[in-house]
Structures are given as structure tokens and as C-alpha cells.
Amino acid sequence: MTDALGLFISLEGIDGSGKSTQSRRLAERMRAWGRDPVLTREPGGAPGAEDIRRLLVEGDPARWSPETEILLFTAARRDHLERTIRPALASGRDVVTDRFADSTRVYQGTTRGDLRALVDTIHAAAIGVEPDLTLILDMDPAVALERGLARSSGEDRFEEFGLDFQTRLRAGFLALAQEAAARCVVIDAMAAPETVAARIAEVVQTRL
Ligand code: TYD
């Protein structure tokens, strides 16, 4: 992120692609390198944003219209940026976030009606920054869906949209990786977790 001292890294991918595990492993690896990353996630990552998260991930899949979702995710992101991301980067710490704006571009922007223009407008007005590096964890949605549902966290509003939805998400993330090729790297997430972690570490090391 411009003007920031630390490195801003996001992990993206469909539900159940292993982002949470890999974010944690990356942060551990960076600590072993002597860095002091802040590990965070979206929706959430700050107290107010976590409150908004509950509105988004629990309840009926049709609870919000896609337009309302964009506003809620962006409100949570703004809080996350103000309270957690910017202060960390400004103090020289790296930030590793499990999801950021690319999730809104793909989940709300391209999979449920063509709302990408609205997502971009709201992002430009309220957020206006991108990660320095985005790792897109790519995997077969059938496998990912199984893993996601198996977790049964009560936060499965999005997983409940089903396999077709996850398939469109995968295509959306891969398209985005091409569109924003300067900051995006696609990681094969079907490999063993240790292999995925090693590949991620390799990519991050080249950016430090
Ligand atoms: P996440 O916490 O990553 O779910 P999980 O840990 O179960 O993989 O995100 C919760 C859900 O919110 C997930 O299905 C993706 C969705 N989401 C959006 O639709 N738009 C967004 O902008 C973000 C950040 C998440």
C-alpha cells in the first residue's frame, strides 16, 4: 500500500480453499523470519467490523440483497482499514489478511448479477487501497465445498449457495488474477498444506 512501511498481503479464494490455515502459517513463517505481522481477516478484523460480520455470515442466504451486501462488506472493510490495517502498516508491521476487497469484487461483483461497476465505485470512494500482494488459493470447488461444510461453524450462509456458486467464484478469482496480474499470484491449493505453505512463503520472500 502506498505510503505504508509494512507489506500488505491478502489471501483470497473460494470457501474452504484453506485461506485461514495458510494465513496463519504465513504469519508464523514471517515471525520466524524476524518480522512482526498482524494476522487479520474479513469480514471483521476490528471490533466494529466483527459486529458487522455477524450480520453478514449468519442467517438466511437471501437475508440481504447483493447491493446491501456490498455496502455492509465495505463498511466493515473501512472500519478494518482505519482501526487495524493502516495503524499496523504505519508502524512498520506487515499485515496478512484472510480476504480483502477482491472478495467483494468476486462474491458480490460478478457472481450475482453484474454489480462489478457498483463495487468499484464504492471501493474507490470508501477504501481506495489495494494489497501489495494477493495470493489467490485456487482449488476444485467440489473439494472445497466439502471442506467448508464439514467445518459447520454456523457461519455457512455463503457456502449454502452451493457448488454452482463456488464454481463461478473460482472463475471470478482466476479472471481477477489476470486483471490485476501485478499484485496477484495464483497458488495451487489442492496440494498438501505443507506444500501450499512452502509455495506461499517462497512468493512472499521475493516481495520482502
Ligand atoms: P470467511 O470468513 O472467509 O469464511 P470462511 O472462514 O468460512 O471461509 O468469509 C465469510 C463469507 O463471506 C465467505 O463465504 C465469503 C464471504 N465474503 C463476501 O461475500 N464478500 C466479501 O467482501 C468478503 C470479505 C467475504
PDB file of C-alpha atoms and ligand atoms in Angstrom:
ATOM      1  CA  MET A   1       0.000   0.000   0.000  1.00  0.00           C
ATOM      2  CA  THR A   2       1.390   3.421  -0.922  1.00  0.00           C
ATOM      3  CA  ASP A   3       2.937   5.430   1.940  1.00  0.00           C
ATOM      4  CA  ALA A   4       2.965   2.375   4.187  1.00  0.00           C
ATOM      5  CA  LEU A   5       6.091   0.911   5.734  1.00  0.00           C
ATOM      6  CA  GLY A   6       4.940  -2.668   6.212  1.00  0.00           C
ATOM      7  CA  LEU A   7       3.916  -5.129   3.499  1.00  0.00           C
ATOM      8  CA  PHE A   8       0.170  -5.600   2.976  1.00  0.00           C
ATOM      9  CA  ILE A   9      -0.717  -9.166   1.920  1.00  0.00           C
ATOM     10  CA  SER A  10      -4.164 -10.637   1.282  1.00  0.00           C
ATOM     11  CA  LEU A  11      -5.188 -14.254   0.789  1.00  0.00           C
ATOM     12  CA  GLU A  12      -8.226 -14.907  -1.365  1.00  0.00           C
ATOM     13  CA  GLY A  13     -10.143 -17.894  -2.674  1.00  0.00           C
ATOM     14  CA  ILE A  14     -13.427 -19.750  -2.594  1.00  0.00           C
ATOM     15  CA  ASP A  15     -14.959 -21.087   0.616  1.00  0.00           C
ATOM     16  CA  GLY A  16     -12.946 -23.963   2.075  1.00  0.00           C
ATOM     17  CA  SER A  17      -9.810 -23.270  -0.003  1.00  0.00           C
ATOM     18  CA  GLY A  18      -7.640 -23.214   3.121  1.00  0.00           C
ATOM     19  CA  LYS A  19      -7.080 -19.462   3.413  1.00  0.00           C
ATOM     20  CA  SER A  20      -7.411 -19.363   7.182  1.00  0.00           C
ATOM     21  CA  THR A  21      -4.860 -22.135   7.755  1.00  0.00           C
ATOM     22  CA  GLN A  22      -2.489 -20.703   5.176  1.00  0.00           C
ATOM     23  CA  SER A  23      -2.792 -17.156   6.549  1.00  0.00           C
ATOM     24  CA  ARG A  24      -1.851 -18.469   9.973  1.00  0.00           C
ATOM     25  CA  ARG A  25       1.058 -20.458   8.583  1.00  0.00           C
ATOM     26  CA  LEU A  26       2.314 -17.487   6.603  1.00  0.00           C
ATOM     27  CA  ALA A  27       2.225 -15.262   9.676  1.00  0.00           C
ATOM     28  CA  GLU A  28       4.147 -17.923  11.633  1.00  0.00           C
ATOM     29  CA  ARG A  29       6.710 -18.187   8.849  1.00  0.00           C
ATOM     30  CA  MET A  30       7.162 -14.407   8.758  1.00  0.00           C
ATOM     31  CA  ARG A  31       7.675 -14.353  12.529  1.00  0.00           C
ATOM     32  CA  ALA A  32      10.382 -16.968  12.078  1.00  0.00           C
ATOM     33  CA  TRP A  33      12.000 -14.547   9.591  1.00  0.00           C
ATOM     34  CA  GLY A  34      12.070 -11.952  12.369  1.00  0.00           C
ATOM     35  CA  ARG A  35       9.115  -9.899  11.129  1.00  0.00           C
ATOM     36  CA  ASP A  36       6.090  -8.958  13.227  1.00  0.00           C
ATOM     37  CA  PRO A  37       2.974  -9.422  11.074  1.00  0.00           C
ATOM     38  CA  VAL A  38      -0.576  -8.618  12.132  1.00  0.00           C
ATOM     39  CA  LEU A  39      -2.794 -11.548  11.204  1.00  0.00           C
ATOM     40  CA  THR A  40      -6.346 -10.465  10.487  1.00  0.00           C
ATOM     41  CA  ARG A  41      -9.438 -11.361   8.469  1.00  0.00           C
ATOM     42  CA  GLU A  42     -12.509 -10.092   6.672  1.00  0.00           C
ATOM     43  CA  PRO A  43     -15.302  -9.600   7.176  1.00  0.00           C
ATOM     44  CA  GLY A  44     -14.041  -8.469  10.589  1.00  0.00           C
ATOM     45  CA  GLY A  45     -10.570  -7.673  11.847  1.00  0.00           C
ATOM     46  CA  ALA A  46     -11.654  -4.861  14.203  1.00  0.00           C
ATOM     47  CA  PRO A  47     -14.360  -4.833  16.924  1.00  0.00           C
ATOM     48  CA  GLY A  48     -16.934  -2.870  14.903  1.00  0.00           C
ATOM     49  CA  ALA A  49     -16.179  -4.838  11.759  1.00  0.00           C
ATOM     50  CA  GLU A  50     -16.664  -8.097  13.690  1.00  0.00           C
ATOM     51  CA  ASP A  51     -20.126  -6.858  14.717  1.00  0.00           C
ATOM     52  CA  ILE A  52     -20.934  -6.256  11.041  1.00  0.00           C
ATOM     53  CA  ARG A  53     -19.534  -9.721  10.228  1.00  0.00           C
ATOM     54  CA  ARG A  54     -22.249 -11.349  12.309  1.00  0.00           C
ATOM     55  CA  LEU A  55     -24.915  -9.571  10.260  1.00  0.00           C
ATOM     56  CA  LEU A  56     -23.332 -10.938   7.090  1.00  0.00           C
ATOM     57  CA  VAL A  57     -22.407 -14.541   7.800  1.00  0.00           C
ATOM     58  CA  GLU A  58     -25.355 -15.733   9.885  1.00  0.00           C
ATOM     59  CA  GLY A  59     -28.940 -16.322   8.874  1.00  0.00           C
ATOM     60  CA  ASP A  60     -30.852 -16.839   5.642  1.00  0.00           C
ATOM     61  CA  PRO A  61     -28.776 -16.763   2.403  1.00  0.00           C
ATOM     62  CA  ALA A  62     -31.317 -14.302   0.951  1.00  0.00           C
ATOM     63  CA  ARG A  63     -31.242 -12.034   4.001  1.00  0.00           C
ATOM     64  CA  TRP A  64     -29.543  -9.142   2.143  1.00  0.00           C
ATOM     65  CA  SER A  65     -29.716  -8.011  -1.451  1.00  0.00           C
ATOM     66  CA  PRO A  66     -26.345  -8.036  -3.257  1.00  0.00           C
ATOM     67  CA  GLU A  67     -26.332  -4.225  -3.170  1.00  0.00           C
ATOM     68  CA  THR A  68     -26.862  -4.135   0.593  1.00  0.00           C
ATOM     69  CA  GLU A  69     -24.141  -6.743   0.994  1.00  0.00           C
ATOM     70  CA  ILE A  70     -21.673  -4.575  -0.892  1.00  0.00           C
ATOM     71  CA  LEU A  71     -22.396  -1.708   1.483  1.00  0.00           C
ATOM     72  CA  LEU A  72     -22.100  -3.877   4.594  1.00  0.00           C
ATOM     73  CA  PHE A  73     -18.844  -5.535   3.482  1.00  0.00           C
ATOM     74  CA  THR A  74     -17.426  -2.138   2.568  1.00  0.00           C
ATOM     75  CA  ALA A  75     -18.492  -0.631   5.913  1.00  0.00           C
ATOM     76  CA  ALA A  76     -16.743  -3.498   7.708  1.00  0.00           C
ATOM     77  CA  ARG A  77     -13.670  -3.045   5.484  1.00  0.00           C
ATOM     78  CA  ARG A  78     -13.492   0.686   6.168  1.00  0.00           C
ATOM     79  CA  ASP A  79     -13.500   0.027   9.909  1.00  0.00           C
ATOM     80  CA  HIS A  80     -10.882  -2.732   9.474  1.00  0.00           C
ATOM     81  CA  LEU A  81      -8.696  -0.376   7.429  1.00  0.00           C
ATOM     82  CA  GLU A  82      -8.978   2.513   9.897  1.00  0.00           C
ATOM     83  CA  ARG A  83      -8.574   0.560  13.107  1.00  0.00           C
ATOM     84  CA  THR A  84      -6.273  -2.317  12.208  1.00  0.00           C
ATOM     85  CA  ILE A  85      -4.607  -2.232   8.781  1.00  0.00           C
ATOM     86  CA  ARG A  86      -3.447   1.393   8.465  1.00  0.00           C
ATOM     87  CA  PRO A  87      -2.102   1.681  12.031  1.00  0.00           C
ATOM     88  CA  ALA A  88      -0.180  -1.589  11.647  1.00  0.00           C
ATOM     89  CA  LEU A  89       1.374  -0.638   8.294  1.00  0.00           C
ATOM     90  CA  ALA A  90       2.191   2.866   9.500  1.00  0.00           C
ATOM     91  CA  SER A  91       4.087   1.441  12.468  1.00  0.00           C
ATOM     92  CA  GLY A  92       6.143  -0.707  10.125  1.00  0.00           C
ATOM     93  CA  ARG A  93       4.364  -4.006  10.706  1.00  0.00           C
ATOM     94  CA  ASP A  94       3.259  -6.280   7.875  1.00  0.00           C
ATOM     95  CA  VAL A  95      -0.419  -7.202   7.556  1.00  0.00           C
ATOM     96  CA  VAL A  96      -1.650 -10.643   6.483  1.00  0.00           C
ATOM     97  CA  THR A  97      -5.387 -10.601   5.888  1.00  0.00           C
ATOM     98  CA  ASP A  98      -7.653 -13.548   5.177  1.00  0.00           C
ATOM     99  CA  ARG A  99      -9.741 -11.797   2.417  1.00  0.00           C
ATOM    100  CA  PHE A 100      -9.946  -8.146   1.388  1.00  0.00           C
ATOM    101  CA  ALA A 101     -11.643  -6.192  -1.424  1.00  0.00           C
ATOM    102  CA  ASP A 102     -11.168  -8.906  -4.072  1.00  0.00           C
ATOM    103  CA  SER A 103     -13.745 -10.995  -2.205  1.00  0.00           C
ATOM    104  CA  THR A 104     -16.344  -8.266  -2.736  1.00  0.00           C
ATOM    105  CA  ARG A 105     -15.341  -7.915  -6.391  1.00  0.00           C
ATOM    106  CA  VAL A 106     -15.861 -11.615  -6.952  1.00  0.00           C
ATOM    107  CA  TYR A 107     -18.637 -12.615  -4.497  1.00  0.00           C
ATOM    108  CA  GLN A 108     -20.854  -9.565  -4.912  1.00  0.00           C
ATOM    109  CA  GLY A 109     -19.474  -8.082  -8.121  1.00  0.00           C
ATOM    110  CA  THR A 110     -19.561 -10.929 -10.579  1.00  0.00           C
ATOM    111  CA  THR A 111     -21.481 -13.886  -9.270  1.00  0.00           C
ATOM    112  CA  ARG A 112     -24.915 -12.479  -8.519  1.00  0.00           C
ATOM    113  CA  GLY A 113     -25.723 -10.061 -11.282  1.00  0.00           C
ATOM    114  CA  ASP A 114     -23.242  -7.721 -12.840  1.00  0.00           C
ATOM    115  CA  LEU A 115     -22.546  -5.423  -9.936  1.00  0.00           C
ATOM    116  CA  ARG A 116     -18.847  -5.002 -10.521  1.00  0.00           C
ATOM    117  CA  ALA A 117     -19.227  -1.340 -11.522  1.00  0.00           C
ATOM    118  CA  LEU A 118     -21.041  -0.602  -8.257  1.00  0.00           C
ATOM    119  CA  VAL A 119     -18.383  -2.486  -6.274  1.00  0.00           C
ATOM    120  CA  ASP A 120     -15.634  -0.475  -7.977  1.00  0.00           C
ATOM    121  CA  THR A 121     -17.363   2.853  -7.373  1.00  0.00           C
ATOM    122  CA  ILE A 122     -17.942   2.169  -3.687  1.00  0.00           C
ATOM    123  CA  HIS A 123     -14.425   0.776  -3.272  1.00  0.00           C
ATOM    124  CA  ALA A 124     -12.898   3.875  -4.874  1.00  0.00           C
ATOM    125  CA  ALA A 125     -14.922   6.197  -2.637  1.00  0.00           C
ATOM    126  CA  ALA A 126     -14.574   4.385   0.690  1.00  0.00           C
ATOM    127  CA  ILE A 127     -11.428   2.230   0.576  1.00  0.00           C
ATOM    128  CA  GLY A 128      -9.128   3.249  -2.288  1.00  0.00           C
ATOM    129  CA  VAL A 129      -6.200   0.960  -1.482  1.00  0.00           C
ATOM    130  CA  GLU A 130      -5.051  -2.470  -2.652  1.00  0.00           C
ATOM    131  CA  PRO A 131      -2.751  -5.010  -1.031  1.00  0.00           C
ATOM    132  CA  ASP A 132       0.883  -5.097  -2.184  1.00  0.00           C
ATOM    133  CA  LEU A 133       0.494  -8.818  -2.794  1.00  0.00           C
ATOM    134  CA  THR A 134      -2.615 -11.007  -3.193  1.00  0.00           C
ATOM    135  CA  LEU A 135      -2.329 -14.784  -3.008  1.00  0.00           C
ATOM    136  CA  ILE A 136      -5.251 -16.490  -4.731  1.00  0.00           C
ATOM    137  CA  LEU A 137      -5.699 -20.020  -3.410  1.00  0.00           C
ATOM    138  CA  ASP A 138      -7.134 -21.993  -6.285  1.00  0.00           C
ATOM    139  CA  MET A 139      -8.889 -25.324  -5.833  1.00  0.00           C
ATOM    140  CA  ASP A 140     -11.637 -27.590  -7.143  1.00  0.00           C
ATOM    141  CA  PRO A 141     -14.910 -26.249  -5.690  1.00  0.00           C
ATOM    142  CA  ALA A 142     -16.301 -29.741  -5.053  1.00  0.00           C
ATOM    143  CA  VAL A 143     -13.422 -30.488  -2.708  1.00  0.00           C
ATOM    144  CA  ALA A 144     -13.516 -27.020  -1.173  1.00  0.00           C
ATOM    145  CA  LEU A 145     -17.241 -27.150  -0.598  1.00  0.00           C
ATOM    146  CA  GLU A 146     -16.920 -30.462   1.227  1.00  0.00           C
ATOM    147  CA  ARG A 147     -14.241 -28.990   3.488  1.00  0.00           C
ATOM    148  CA  GLY A 148     -16.202 -25.796   4.095  1.00  0.00           C
ATOM    149  CA  LEU A 149     -19.420 -27.522   5.057  1.00  0.00           C
ATOM    150  CA  ALA A 150     -17.555 -30.045   7.160  1.00  0.00           C
ATOM    151  CA  ARG A 151     -16.477 -27.194   9.417  1.00  0.00           C
ATOM    152  CA  SER A 152     -20.134 -26.467  10.220  1.00  0.00           C
ATOM    153  CA  SER A 153     -19.344 -23.234  12.052  1.00  0.00           C
ATOM    154  CA  GLY A 154     -22.849 -21.775  11.886  1.00  0.00           C
ATOM    155  CA  GLU A 155     -21.314 -19.230   9.505  1.00  0.00           C
ATOM    156  CA  ASP A 156     -22.308 -21.105   6.378  1.00  0.00           C
ATOM    157  CA  ARG A 157     -24.674 -18.592   4.803  1.00  0.00           C
ATOM    158  CA  PHE A 158     -22.332 -18.316   1.805  1.00  0.00           C
ATOM    159  CA  GLU A 159     -21.452 -21.982   1.499  1.00  0.00           C
ATOM    160  CA  GLU A 160     -25.191 -22.665   1.271  1.00  0.00           C
ATOM    161  CA  PHE A 161     -25.328 -21.076  -2.169  1.00  0.00           C
ATOM    162  CA  GLY A 162     -23.905 -24.378  -3.427  1.00  0.00           C
ATOM    163  CA  LEU A 163     -21.487 -25.854  -5.953  1.00  0.00           C
ATOM    164  CA  ASP A 164     -22.560 -23.770  -8.971  1.00  0.00           C
ATOM    165  CA  PHE A 165     -21.946 -20.630  -6.995  1.00  0.00           C
ATOM    166  CA  GLN A 166     -18.497 -21.817  -5.860  1.00  0.00           C
ATOM    167  CA  THR A 167     -17.651 -22.738  -9.465  1.00  0.00           C
ATOM    168  CA  ARG A 168     -18.492 -19.200 -10.588  1.00  0.00           C
ATOM    169  CA  LEU A 169     -16.437 -17.840  -7.714  1.00  0.00           C
ATOM    170  CA  ARG A 170     -13.401 -19.839  -8.792  1.00  0.00           C
ATOM    171  CA  ALA A 171     -13.677 -18.492 -12.329  1.00  0.00           C
ATOM    172  CA  GLY A 172     -14.120 -14.985 -10.917  1.00  0.00           C
ATOM    173  CA  PHE A 173     -10.957 -15.201  -8.817  1.00  0.00           C
ATOM    174  CA  LEU A 174      -8.936 -16.549 -11.761  1.00  0.00           C
ATOM    175  CA  ALA A 175     -10.201 -13.733 -14.002  1.00  0.00           C
ATOM    176  CA  LEU A 176      -9.294 -11.200 -11.335  1.00  0.00           C
ATOM    177  CA  ALA A 177      -5.792 -12.685 -11.050  1.00  0.00           C
ATOM    178  CA  GLN A 178      -5.273 -11.875 -14.736  1.00  0.00           C
ATOM    179  CA  GLU A 179      -6.844  -8.449 -14.458  1.00  0.00           C
ATOM    180  CA  ALA A 180      -4.633  -7.470 -11.505  1.00  0.00           C
ATOM    181  CA  ALA A 181      -1.592  -9.519 -12.512  1.00  0.00           C
ATOM    182  CA  ALA A 182       0.929  -7.112 -10.974  1.00  0.00           C
ATOM    183  CA  ARG A 183      -0.159  -7.904  -7.417  1.00  0.00           C
ATOM    184  CA  CYS A 184      -1.884 -11.319  -7.752  1.00  0.00           C
ATOM    185  CA  VAL A 185      -0.267 -14.745  -7.654  1.00  0.00           C
ATOM    186  CA  VAL A 186      -2.374 -17.892  -8.127  1.00  0.00           C
ATOM    187  CA  ILE A 187      -1.419 -20.704  -5.748  1.00  0.00           C
ATOM    188  CA  ASP A 188      -2.449 -24.310  -6.404  1.00  0.00           C
ATOM    189  CA  ALA A 189      -4.303 -25.064  -3.167  1.00  0.00           C
ATOM    190  CA  MET A 190      -5.065 -28.719  -3.991  1.00  0.00           C
ATOM    191  CA  ALA A 191      -1.560 -29.729  -2.910  1.00  0.00           C
ATOM    192  CA  ALA A 192      -0.737 -30.839   0.647  1.00  0.00           C
ATOM    193  CA  PRO A 193      -0.966 -27.965   3.170  1.00  0.00           C
ATOM    194  CA  GLU A 194       2.823 -28.043   3.758  1.00  0.00           C
ATOM    195  CA  THR A 195       3.441 -27.725   0.016  1.00  0.00           C
ATOM    196  CA  VAL A 196       0.983 -24.842  -0.306  1.00  0.00           C
ATOM    197  CA  ALA A 197       2.585 -23.105   2.694  1.00  0.00           C
ATOM    198  CA  ALA A 198       6.068 -23.523   1.221  1.00  0.00           C
ATOM    199  CA  ARG A 199       4.992 -22.077  -2.138  1.00  0.00           C
ATOM    200  CA  ILE A 200       3.341 -19.099  -0.410  1.00  0.00           C
ATOM    201  CA  ALA A 201       6.452 -18.476   1.677  1.00  0.00           C
ATOM    202  CA  GLU A 202       8.579 -18.538  -1.467  1.00  0.00           C
ATOM    203  CA  VAL A 203       6.368 -15.947  -3.193  1.00  0.00           C
ATOM    204  CA  VAL A 204       6.247 -13.673  -0.142  1.00  0.00           C
ATOM    205  CA  GLN A 205      10.004 -13.833   0.347  1.00  0.00           C
ATOM    206  CA  THR A 206      10.591 -12.431  -3.127  1.00  0.00           C
ATOM    207  CA  ARG A 207       8.445  -9.390  -2.203  1.00  0.00           C
ATOM    208  CA  LEU A 208      10.116  -8.563   1.106  1.00  0.00           C
TER     209      LEU A 208
HETATM  210  P1  TYD B   1     -14.742 -16.099   5.595  1.00  0.00           P
HETATM  211  O1  TYD B   1     -14.600 -15.650   6.999  1.00  0.00           O
HETATM  212  O2  TYD B   1     -13.533 -16.090   4.749  1.00  0.00           O
HETATM  213  O3  TYD B   1     -15.375 -17.544   5.592  1.00  0.00           O
HETATM  214  P2  TYD B   1     -14.672 -18.897   5.926  1.00  0.00           P
HETATM  215  O4  TYD B   1     -13.683 -18.644   7.020  1.00  0.00           O
HETATM  216  O5  TYD B   1     -15.824 -19.749   6.320  1.00  0.00           O
HETATM  217  O6  TYD B   1     -14.016 -19.315   4.636  1.00  0.00           O
HETATM  218  O7  TYD B   1     -15.863 -15.231   4.881  1.00  0.00           O
HETATM  219  C1  TYD B   1     -17.220 -15.387   5.201  1.00  0.00           C
HETATM  220  C2  TYD B   1     -18.025 -15.362   3.947  1.00  0.00           C
HETATM  221  O8  TYD B   1     -18.179 -14.020   3.455  1.00  0.00           O
HETATM  222  C3  TYD B   1     -17.410 -16.162   2.834  1.00  0.00           C
HETATM  223  O9  TYD B   1     -18.387 -17.033   2.302  1.00  0.00           O
HETATM  224  C4  TYD B   1     -17.037 -15.137   1.817  1.00  0.00           C
HETATM  225  C5  TYD B   1     -17.971 -14.008   2.062  1.00  0.00           C
HETATM  226  N1  TYD B   1     -17.468 -12.678   1.654  1.00  0.00           N
HETATM  227  C6  TYD B   1     -18.150 -11.964   0.657  1.00  0.00           C
HETATM  228  O10 TYD B   1     -19.126 -12.444   0.081  1.00  0.00           O
HETATM  229  N2  TYD B   1     -17.722 -10.709   0.328  1.00  0.00           N
HETATM  230  C7  TYD B   1     -16.655 -10.128   0.951  1.00  0.00           C
HETATM  231  O11 TYD B   1     -16.289  -8.983   0.630  1.00  0.00           O
HETATM  232  C8  TYD B   1     -15.973 -10.868   1.978  1.00  0.00           C
HETATM  233  C9  TYD B   1     -14.809 -10.260   2.691  1.00  0.00           C
HETATM  234  C10 TYD B   1     -16.421 -12.139   2.300  1.00  0.00           C
END
